[in-house]
Coordinates of C-alpha atoms in Angstrom, one line a residue:
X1445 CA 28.2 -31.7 14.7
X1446 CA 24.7 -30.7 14.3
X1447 CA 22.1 -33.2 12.6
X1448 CA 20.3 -31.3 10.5
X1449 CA 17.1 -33.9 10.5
X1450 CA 17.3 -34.1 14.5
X1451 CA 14.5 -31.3 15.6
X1452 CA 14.6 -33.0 19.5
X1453 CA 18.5 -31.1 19.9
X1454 CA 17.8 -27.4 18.8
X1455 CA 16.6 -25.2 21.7
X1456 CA 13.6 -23.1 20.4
X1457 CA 12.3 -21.3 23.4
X1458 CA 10.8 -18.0 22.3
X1459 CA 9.1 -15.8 24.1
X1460 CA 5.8 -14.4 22.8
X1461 CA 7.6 -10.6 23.2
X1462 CA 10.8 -12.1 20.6
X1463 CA 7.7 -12.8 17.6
X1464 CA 6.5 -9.9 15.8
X1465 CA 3.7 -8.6 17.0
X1466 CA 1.6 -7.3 14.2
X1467 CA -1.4 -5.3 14.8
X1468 CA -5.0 -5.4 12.9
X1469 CA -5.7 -3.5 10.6
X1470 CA -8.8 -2.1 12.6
X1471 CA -6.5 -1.0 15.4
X1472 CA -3.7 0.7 12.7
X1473 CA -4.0 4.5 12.4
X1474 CA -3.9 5.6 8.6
X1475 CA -0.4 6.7 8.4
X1476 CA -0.1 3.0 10.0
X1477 CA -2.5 1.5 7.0
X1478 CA -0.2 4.2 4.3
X1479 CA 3.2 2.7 5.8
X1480 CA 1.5 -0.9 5.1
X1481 CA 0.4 -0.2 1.5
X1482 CA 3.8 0.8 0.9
X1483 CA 5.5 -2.2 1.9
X1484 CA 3.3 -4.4 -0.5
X1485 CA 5.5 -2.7 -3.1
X1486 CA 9.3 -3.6 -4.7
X1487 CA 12.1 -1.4 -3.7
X1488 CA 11.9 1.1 -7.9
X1489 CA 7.8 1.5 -6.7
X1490 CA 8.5 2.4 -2.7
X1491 CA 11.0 4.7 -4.1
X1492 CA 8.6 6.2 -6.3
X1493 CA 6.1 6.4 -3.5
X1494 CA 8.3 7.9 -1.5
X1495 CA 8.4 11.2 -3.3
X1496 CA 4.6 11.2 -3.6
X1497 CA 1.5 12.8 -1.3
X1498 CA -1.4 11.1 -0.1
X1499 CA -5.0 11.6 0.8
X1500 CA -7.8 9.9 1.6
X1501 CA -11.5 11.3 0.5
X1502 CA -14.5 10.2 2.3
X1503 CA -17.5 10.0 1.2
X1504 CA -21.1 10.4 2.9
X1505 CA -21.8 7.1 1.6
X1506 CA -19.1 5.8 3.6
X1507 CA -16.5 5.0 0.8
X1508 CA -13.7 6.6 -0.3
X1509 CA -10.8 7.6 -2.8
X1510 CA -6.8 7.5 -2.3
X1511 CA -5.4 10.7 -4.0
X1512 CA -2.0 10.0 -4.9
X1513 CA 0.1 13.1 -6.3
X1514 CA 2.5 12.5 -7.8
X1515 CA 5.5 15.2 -8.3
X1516 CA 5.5 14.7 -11.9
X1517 CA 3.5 13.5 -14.9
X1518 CA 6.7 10.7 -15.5
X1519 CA 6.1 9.5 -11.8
X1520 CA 2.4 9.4 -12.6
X1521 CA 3.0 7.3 -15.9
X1522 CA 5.1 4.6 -14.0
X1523 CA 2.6 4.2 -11.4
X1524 CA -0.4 4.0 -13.9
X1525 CA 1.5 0.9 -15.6
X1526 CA 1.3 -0.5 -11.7
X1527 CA -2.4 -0.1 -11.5
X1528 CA -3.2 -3.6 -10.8
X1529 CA -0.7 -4.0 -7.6
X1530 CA -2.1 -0.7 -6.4
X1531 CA -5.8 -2.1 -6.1
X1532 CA -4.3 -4.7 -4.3
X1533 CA -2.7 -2.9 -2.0
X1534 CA -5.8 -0.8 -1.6
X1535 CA -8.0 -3.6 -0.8
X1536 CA -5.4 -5.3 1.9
X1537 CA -4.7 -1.9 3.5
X1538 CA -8.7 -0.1 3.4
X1539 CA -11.7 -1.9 3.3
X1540 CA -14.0 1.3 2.2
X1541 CA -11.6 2.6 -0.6
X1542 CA -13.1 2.6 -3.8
X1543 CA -11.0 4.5 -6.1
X1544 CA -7.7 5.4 -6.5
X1545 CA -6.6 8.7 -8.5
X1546 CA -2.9 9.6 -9.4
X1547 CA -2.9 13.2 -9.7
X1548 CA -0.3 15.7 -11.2
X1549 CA -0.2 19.4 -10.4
X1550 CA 0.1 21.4 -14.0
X1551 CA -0.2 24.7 -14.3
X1552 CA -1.4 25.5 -10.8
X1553 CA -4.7 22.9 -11.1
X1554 CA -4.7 19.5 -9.8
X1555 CA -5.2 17.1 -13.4
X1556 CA -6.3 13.3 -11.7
X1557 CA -6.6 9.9 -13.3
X1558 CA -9.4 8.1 -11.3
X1559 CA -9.2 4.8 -11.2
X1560 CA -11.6 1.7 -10.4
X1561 CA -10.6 -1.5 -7.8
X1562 CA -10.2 -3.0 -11.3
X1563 CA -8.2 -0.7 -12.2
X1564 CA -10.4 1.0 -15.1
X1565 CA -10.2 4.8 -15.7
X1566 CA -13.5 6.1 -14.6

């Protein structure tokens, strides 16, 4: 039988190849860094995600906006109520996004809801 206090008996000899190796976030590529900010989320918000585009927008001033479209102005509400775990994500994932928008396409134009890292409507 096992003691379950007894650490000396349990063999433990992992290889630094068996531990995940997780890269930095400086050496991720952005579909990398996208993949990432979609893991921060629960499995209703992923699925969400999943059926949604993304873009980044870079500025000359060296900042930037994620453009998130969403397929429909439902999927858009949902994700607006999940404003404040977007930021989050944002800021763990891309150090020079500023904004966030969740767009819809109506009528053949692209209607956005910009957001702040606060999560304010601009």
């Amino acid at each position: 039988m096992i003691d379950p206090y007894d650490f000396e008996n349990d063999d433990f000899d992992l290889e630094d190849e068996d531990l995940l190796n997780i890269k930095p976030i400086s050496q991720m590529t952005e579909g990398e860094k996208l993949q990432r900010f979609k893991r921060f989320f629960d499995s209703s918000s992923r699925a969400m995600l999943q059926d949604c585009l993304f873009r980044i927008v870079n500025y000359e001033d060296g900042t930037g906006t994620l453009e998130i479209l969403c397929p429909n102005e439902v999927i858009r509400q949902r994700l607006s109520k999940k404003k404040r775990k977007i930021t989050n994500s944002i800021n763990t994932c891309w150090s020079h996004i500023r904004w966030f928008s969740l767009c819809v396409q109506q009528d053949g134009e692209l209607d956005c809801q910009k957001f702040t890292r606060n999560g304010d409507l601009v």
